[in-house]
mmCIF file of C-alpha atoms in Angstrom:
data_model
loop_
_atom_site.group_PDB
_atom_site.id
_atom_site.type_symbol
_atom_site.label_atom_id
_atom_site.label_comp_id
_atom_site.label_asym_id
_atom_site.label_seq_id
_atom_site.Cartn_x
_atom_site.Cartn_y
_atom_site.Cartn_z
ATOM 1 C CA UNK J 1 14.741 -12.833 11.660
ATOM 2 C CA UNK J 2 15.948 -12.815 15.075
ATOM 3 C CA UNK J 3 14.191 -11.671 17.747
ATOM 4 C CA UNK J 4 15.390 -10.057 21.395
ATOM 5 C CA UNK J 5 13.547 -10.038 24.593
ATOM 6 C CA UNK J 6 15.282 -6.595 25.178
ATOM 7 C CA UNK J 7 14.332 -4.930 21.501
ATOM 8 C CA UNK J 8 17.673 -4.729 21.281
ATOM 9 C CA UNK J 9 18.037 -7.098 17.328
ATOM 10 C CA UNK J 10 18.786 -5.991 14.307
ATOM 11 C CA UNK J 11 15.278 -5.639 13.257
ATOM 12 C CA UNK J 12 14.106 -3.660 16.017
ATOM 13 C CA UNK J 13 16.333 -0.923 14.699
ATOM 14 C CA UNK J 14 14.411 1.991 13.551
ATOM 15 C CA UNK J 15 14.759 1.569 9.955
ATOM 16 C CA UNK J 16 13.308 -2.339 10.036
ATOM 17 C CA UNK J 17 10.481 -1.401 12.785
ATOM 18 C CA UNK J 18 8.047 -1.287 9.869
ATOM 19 C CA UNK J 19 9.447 -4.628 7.879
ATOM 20 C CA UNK J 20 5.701 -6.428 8.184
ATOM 21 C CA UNK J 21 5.101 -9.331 10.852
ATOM 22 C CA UNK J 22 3.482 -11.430 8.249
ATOM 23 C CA UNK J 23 6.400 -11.761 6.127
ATOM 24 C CA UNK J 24 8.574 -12.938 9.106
ATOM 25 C CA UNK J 25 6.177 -15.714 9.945
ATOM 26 C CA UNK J 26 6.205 -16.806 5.928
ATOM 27 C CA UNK J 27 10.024 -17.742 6.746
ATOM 28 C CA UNK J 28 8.884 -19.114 10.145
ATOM 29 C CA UNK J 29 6.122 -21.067 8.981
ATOM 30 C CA UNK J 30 8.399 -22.565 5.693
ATOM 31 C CA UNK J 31 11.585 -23.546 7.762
ATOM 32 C CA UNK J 32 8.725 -25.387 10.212
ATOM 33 C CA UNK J 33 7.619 -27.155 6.739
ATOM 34 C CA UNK J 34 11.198 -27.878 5.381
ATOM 35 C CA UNK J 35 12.279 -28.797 8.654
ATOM 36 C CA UNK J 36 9.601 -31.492 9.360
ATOM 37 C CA UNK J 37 10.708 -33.368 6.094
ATOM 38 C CA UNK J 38 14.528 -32.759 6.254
ATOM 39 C CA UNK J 39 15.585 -31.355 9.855
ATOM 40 C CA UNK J 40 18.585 -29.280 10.212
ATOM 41 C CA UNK J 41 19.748 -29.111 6.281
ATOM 42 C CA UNK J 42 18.491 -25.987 5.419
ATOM 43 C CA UNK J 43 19.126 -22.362 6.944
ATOM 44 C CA UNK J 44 16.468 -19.390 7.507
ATOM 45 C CA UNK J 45 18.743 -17.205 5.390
ATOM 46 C CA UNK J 46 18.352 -19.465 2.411
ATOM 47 C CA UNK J 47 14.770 -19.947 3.383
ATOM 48 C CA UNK J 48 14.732 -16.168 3.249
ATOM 49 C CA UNK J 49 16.758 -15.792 0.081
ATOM 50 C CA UNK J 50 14.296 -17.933 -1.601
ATOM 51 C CA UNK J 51 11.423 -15.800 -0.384
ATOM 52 C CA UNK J 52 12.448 -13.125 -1.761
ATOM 53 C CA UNK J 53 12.401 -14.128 -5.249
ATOM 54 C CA UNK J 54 9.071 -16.093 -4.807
ATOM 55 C CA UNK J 55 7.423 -12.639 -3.712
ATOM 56 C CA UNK J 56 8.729 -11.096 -6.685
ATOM 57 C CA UNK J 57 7.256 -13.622 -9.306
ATOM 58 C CA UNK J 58 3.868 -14.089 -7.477
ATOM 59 C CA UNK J 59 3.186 -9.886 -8.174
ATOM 60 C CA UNK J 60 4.344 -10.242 -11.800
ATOM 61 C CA UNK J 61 7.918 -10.319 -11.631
ATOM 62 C CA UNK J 62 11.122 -12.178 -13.313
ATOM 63 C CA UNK J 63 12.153 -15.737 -11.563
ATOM 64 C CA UNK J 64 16.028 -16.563 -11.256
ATOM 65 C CA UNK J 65 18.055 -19.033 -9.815
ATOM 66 C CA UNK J 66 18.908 -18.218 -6.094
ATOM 67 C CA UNK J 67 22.317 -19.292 -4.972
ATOM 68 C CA UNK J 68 21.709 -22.313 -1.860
ATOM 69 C CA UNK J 69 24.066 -22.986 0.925
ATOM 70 C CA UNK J 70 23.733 -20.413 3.511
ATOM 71 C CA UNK J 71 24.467 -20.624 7.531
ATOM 72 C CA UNK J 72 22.383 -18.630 9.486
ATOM 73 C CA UNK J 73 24.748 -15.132 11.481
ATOM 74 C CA UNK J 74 25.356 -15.425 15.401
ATOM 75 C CA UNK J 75 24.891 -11.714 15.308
ATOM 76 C CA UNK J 76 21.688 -9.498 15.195
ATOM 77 C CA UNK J 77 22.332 -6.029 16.893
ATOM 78 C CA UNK J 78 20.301 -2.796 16.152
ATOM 79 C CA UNK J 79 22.882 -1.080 16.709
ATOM 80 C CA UNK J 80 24.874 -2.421 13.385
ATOM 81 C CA UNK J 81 22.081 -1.215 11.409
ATOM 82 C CA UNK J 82 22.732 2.233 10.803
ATOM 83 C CA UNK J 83 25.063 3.084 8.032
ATOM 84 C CA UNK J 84 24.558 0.035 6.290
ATOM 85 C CA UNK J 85 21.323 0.858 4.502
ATOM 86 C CA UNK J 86 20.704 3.687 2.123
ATOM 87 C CA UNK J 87 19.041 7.086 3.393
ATOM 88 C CA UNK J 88 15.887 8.524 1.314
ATOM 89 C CA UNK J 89 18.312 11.378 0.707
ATOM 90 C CA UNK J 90 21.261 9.877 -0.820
ATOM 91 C CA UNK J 91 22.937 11.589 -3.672
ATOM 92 C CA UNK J 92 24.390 8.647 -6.310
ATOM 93 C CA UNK J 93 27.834 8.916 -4.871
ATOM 94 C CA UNK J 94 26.900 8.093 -1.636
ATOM 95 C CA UNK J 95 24.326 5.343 -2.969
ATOM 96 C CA UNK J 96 27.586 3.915 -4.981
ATOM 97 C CA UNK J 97 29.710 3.988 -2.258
ATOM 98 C CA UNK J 98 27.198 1.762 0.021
ATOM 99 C CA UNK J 99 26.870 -0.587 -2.437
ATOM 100 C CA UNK J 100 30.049 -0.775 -3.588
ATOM 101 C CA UNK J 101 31.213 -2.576 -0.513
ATOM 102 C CA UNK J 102 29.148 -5.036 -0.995
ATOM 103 C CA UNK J 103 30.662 -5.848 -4.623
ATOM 104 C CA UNK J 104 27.845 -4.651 -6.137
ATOM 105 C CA UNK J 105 27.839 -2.224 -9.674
ATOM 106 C CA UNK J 106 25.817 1.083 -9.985
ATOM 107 C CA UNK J 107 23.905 -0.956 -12.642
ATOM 108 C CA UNK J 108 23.091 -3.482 -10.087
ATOM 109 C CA UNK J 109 21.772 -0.393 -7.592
ATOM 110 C CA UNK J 110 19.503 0.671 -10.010
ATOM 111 C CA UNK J 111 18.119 -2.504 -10.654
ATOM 112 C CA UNK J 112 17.675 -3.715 -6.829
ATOM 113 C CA UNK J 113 16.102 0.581 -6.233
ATOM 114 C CA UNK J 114 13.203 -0.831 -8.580
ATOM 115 C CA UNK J 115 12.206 -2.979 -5.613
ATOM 116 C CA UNK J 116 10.908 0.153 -4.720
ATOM 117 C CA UNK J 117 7.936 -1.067 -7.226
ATOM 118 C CA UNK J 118 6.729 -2.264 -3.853
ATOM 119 C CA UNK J 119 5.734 -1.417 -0.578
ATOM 120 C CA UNK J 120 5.260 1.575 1.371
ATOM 121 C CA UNK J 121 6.898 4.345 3.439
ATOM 122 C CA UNK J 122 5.665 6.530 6.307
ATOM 123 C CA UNK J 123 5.560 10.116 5.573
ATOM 124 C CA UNK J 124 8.333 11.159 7.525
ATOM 125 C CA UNK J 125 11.044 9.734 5.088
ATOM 126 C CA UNK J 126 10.046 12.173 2.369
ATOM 127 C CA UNK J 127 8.330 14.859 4.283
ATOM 128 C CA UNK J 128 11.059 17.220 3.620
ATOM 129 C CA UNK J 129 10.694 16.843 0.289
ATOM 130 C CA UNK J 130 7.510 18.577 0.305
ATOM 131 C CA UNK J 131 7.657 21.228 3.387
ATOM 132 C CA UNK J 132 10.894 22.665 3.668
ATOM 133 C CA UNK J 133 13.617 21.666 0.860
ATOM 134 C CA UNK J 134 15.001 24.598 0.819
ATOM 135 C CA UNK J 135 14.844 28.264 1.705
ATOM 136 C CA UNK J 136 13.850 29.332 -1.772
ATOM 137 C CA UNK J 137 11.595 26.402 -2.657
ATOM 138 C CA UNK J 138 9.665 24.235 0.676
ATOM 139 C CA UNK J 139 8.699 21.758 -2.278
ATOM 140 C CA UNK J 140 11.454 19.915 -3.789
ATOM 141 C CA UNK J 141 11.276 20.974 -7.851
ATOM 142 C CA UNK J 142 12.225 18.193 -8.989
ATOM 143 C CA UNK J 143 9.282 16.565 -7.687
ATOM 144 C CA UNK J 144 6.230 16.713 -10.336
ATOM 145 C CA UNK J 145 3.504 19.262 -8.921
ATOM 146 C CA UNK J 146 0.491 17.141 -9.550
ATOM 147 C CA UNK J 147 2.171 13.839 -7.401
ATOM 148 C CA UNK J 148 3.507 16.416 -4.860
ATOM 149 C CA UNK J 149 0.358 17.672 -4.080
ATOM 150 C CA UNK J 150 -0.829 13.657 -4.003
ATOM 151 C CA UNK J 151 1.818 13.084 -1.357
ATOM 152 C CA UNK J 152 0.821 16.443 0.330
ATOM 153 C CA UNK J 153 -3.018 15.164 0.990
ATOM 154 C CA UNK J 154 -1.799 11.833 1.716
ATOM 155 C CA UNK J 155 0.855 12.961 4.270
ATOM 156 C CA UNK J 156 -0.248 16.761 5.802
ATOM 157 C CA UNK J 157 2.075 18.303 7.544
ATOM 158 C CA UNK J 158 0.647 16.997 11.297
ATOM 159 C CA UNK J 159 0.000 13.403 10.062
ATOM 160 C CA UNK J 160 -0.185 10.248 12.079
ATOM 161 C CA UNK J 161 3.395 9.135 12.292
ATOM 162 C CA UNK J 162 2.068 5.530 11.301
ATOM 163 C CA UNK J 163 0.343 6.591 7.965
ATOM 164 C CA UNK J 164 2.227 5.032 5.203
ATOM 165 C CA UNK J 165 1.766 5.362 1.363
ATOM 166 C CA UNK J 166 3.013 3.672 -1.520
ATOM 167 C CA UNK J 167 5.869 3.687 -2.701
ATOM 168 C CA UNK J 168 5.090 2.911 -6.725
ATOM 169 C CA UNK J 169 1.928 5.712 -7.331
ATOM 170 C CA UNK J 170 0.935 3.817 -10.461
ATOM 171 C CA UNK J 171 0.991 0.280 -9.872
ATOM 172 C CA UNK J 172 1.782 -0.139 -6.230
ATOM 173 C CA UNK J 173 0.894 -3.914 -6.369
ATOM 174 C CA UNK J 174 2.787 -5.199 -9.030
ATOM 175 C CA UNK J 175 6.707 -5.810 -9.702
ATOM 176 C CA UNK J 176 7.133 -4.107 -12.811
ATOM 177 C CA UNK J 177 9.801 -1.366 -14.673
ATOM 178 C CA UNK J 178 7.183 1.555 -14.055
ATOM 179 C CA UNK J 179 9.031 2.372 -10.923
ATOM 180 C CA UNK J 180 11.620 3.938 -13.470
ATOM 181 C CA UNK J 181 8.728 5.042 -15.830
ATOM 182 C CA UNK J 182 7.688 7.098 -12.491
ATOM 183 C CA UNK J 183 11.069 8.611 -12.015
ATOM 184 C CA UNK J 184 11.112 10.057 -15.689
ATOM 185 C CA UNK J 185 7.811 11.595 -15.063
ATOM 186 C CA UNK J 186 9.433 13.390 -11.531
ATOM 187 C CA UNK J 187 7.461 10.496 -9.430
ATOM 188 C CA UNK J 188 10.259 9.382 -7.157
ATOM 189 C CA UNK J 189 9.659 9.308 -3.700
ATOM 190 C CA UNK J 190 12.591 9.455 -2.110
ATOM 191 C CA UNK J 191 15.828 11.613 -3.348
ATOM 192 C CA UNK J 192 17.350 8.806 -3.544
ATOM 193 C CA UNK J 193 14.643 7.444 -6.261
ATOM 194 C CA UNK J 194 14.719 10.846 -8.203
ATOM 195 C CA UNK J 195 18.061 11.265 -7.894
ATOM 196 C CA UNK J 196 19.025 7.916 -10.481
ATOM 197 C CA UNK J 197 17.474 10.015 -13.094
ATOM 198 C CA UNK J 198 18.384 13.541 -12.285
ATOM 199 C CA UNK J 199 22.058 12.871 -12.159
ATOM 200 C CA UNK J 200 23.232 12.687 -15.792
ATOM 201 C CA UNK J 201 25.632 9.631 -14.748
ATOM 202 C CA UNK J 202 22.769 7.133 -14.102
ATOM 203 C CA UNK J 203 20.152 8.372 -16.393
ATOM 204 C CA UNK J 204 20.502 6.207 -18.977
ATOM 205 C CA UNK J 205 20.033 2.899 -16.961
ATOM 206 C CA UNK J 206 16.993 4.535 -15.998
ATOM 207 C CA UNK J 207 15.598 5.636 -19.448
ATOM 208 C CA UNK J 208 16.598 1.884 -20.651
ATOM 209 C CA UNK J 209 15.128 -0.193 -17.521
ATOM 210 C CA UNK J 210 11.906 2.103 -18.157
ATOM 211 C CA UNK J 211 11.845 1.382 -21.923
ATOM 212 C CA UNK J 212 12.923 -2.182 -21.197
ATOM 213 C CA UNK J 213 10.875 -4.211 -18.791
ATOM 214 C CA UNK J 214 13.331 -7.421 -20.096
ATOM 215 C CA UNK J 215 16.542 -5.229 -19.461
ATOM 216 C CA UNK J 216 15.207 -4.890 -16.258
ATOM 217 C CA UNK J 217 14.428 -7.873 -15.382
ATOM 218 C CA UNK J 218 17.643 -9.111 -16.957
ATOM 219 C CA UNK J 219 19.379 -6.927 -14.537
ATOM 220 C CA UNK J 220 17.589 -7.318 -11.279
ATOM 221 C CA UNK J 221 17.885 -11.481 -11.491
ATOM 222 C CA UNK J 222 22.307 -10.467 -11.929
ATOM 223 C CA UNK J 223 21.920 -7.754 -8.896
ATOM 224 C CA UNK J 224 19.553 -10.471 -6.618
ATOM 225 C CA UNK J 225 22.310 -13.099 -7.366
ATOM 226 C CA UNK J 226 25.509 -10.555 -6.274
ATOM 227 C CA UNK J 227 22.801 -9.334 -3.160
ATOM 228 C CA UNK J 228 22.500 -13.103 -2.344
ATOM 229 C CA UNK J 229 26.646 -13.346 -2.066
ATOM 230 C CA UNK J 230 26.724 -10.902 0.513
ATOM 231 C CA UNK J 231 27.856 -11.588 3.852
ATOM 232 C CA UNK J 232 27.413 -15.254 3.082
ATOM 233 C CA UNK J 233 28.584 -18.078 6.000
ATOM 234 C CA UNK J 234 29.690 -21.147 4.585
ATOM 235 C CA UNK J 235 31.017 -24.403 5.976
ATOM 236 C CA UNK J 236 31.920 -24.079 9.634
ATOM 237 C CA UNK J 237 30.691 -20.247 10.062
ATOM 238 C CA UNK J 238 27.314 -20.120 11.531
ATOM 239 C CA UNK J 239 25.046 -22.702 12.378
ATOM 240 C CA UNK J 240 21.835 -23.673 10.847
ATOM 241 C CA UNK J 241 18.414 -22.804 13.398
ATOM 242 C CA UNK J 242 15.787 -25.280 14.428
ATOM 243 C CA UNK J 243 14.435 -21.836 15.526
ATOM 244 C CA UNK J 244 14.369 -18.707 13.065
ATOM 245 C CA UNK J 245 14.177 -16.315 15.807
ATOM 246 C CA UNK J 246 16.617 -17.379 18.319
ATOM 247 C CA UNK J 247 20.722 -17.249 17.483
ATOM 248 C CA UNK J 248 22.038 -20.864 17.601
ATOM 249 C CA UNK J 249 18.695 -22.517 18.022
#
């Protein structure tokens, strides 16, 4: 939430540069509403907590309880960005490890990937994927041929670096289990989407979640409740912003 006059916060770090302005001024506009009725009680990070879940159930999505109690960080540096989210080409041991040390299951990483039953990417996260794999195959096999040659129209090999695409082919709009439907049929975007079905270790979670929408949903509401743990300042840490966007506002 924060932002630097020198682009130097955490979300002007590459991997947040396309997190969408609107959604920031949601927060911004909600802790303005709270704030006016009950000043200084509530923090942007639960403000943003609860956002989260609200965006999920207004495009079809299960509601859960969200943890309250949150302090806002006195840290936001682009420069602690990188390493602590997962790369498009993450094999599942990697993609454990990351979330492991956060406390979180491999159960729980497949249910928070299906997030990826929204939003976009640009083309140059995948682009590999399609134009140069490997030396044997430029097109990654595992993708299926009729949505690789989707992604290849959508996303030529010269494309505007700011064209992005959905992430969900099917039903980009809504926050549904056919992200996992899509990975059975070879409709992952990323590796690290295809990959939860490919390897034989998480396959199962993925043939149930895209059987299941309620095992699904039963399972993201757990992993968005061990998410909302993370990193949490309590008591004394932090402070709680007047201002979203400015560190001990």
């Amino acid at each position: 939430m924060v932002s630097s006059p020198n682009g130097d916060a955490e979300k002007d770090a590459p991997d947040n540069l396309s997190l969408a302005g609107d959604g920031f001024d949601t927060v911004v506009k909600a802790k303005q509403a709270v704030d006016a009725v009950c000043p200084k009680v509530v923090s942007c990070a639960d403000i943003l907590a609860l956002a989260a879940r609200d965006v999920v159930v207004l495009a079809g999505g299960p509601s859960f309880n969200v943890e309250l109690g949150r302090r806002d960080g006195m840290v936001s540096k682009a420069s602690l960005v990188k390493g602590n989210l997962p790369e498009p080409e993450f094999s599942l041991s990697q993609l454990n490890a990351m979330f492991a040390k956060h406390n979180l299951s491999q159960i729980d990483m497949i249910a928070l990937s299906g997030a990826h039953t929204l939003g976009f990417s640009h083309c140059n996260r995948f682009a590999k994927r399609l134009y140069s794999f490997s030396s044997s195959s430029p097109v990654d096999p595992s993708l299926n041929a009729e949505y690789a040659q989707q992604l290849m129209s959508a996303c030529p090999k010269d494309v505007d670096p700011s064209i992005a695409i959905d992430m969900d082919p099917e039903t980009p709009r809504t926050f549904d289990n056919v992200y996992y439907q899509n990975l059975v049929s070879g409709k992952g975007l990323f590796t690290s989407d295809e990959v939860l079905f490919s390897d034989p270790a998480s396959q199962p979670t993925v043939s149930d979640f895209a059987q299941s929408s309620g095992d699904f949903s039963g399972a993201f509401a757990t992993a968005m409740r061990k998410l909302g743990r993370v990193g949490v300042k309590t008591g004394s840490q932090g402070s709680i912003r007047t201002d979203c966007t400015v560190i001990g506002s």
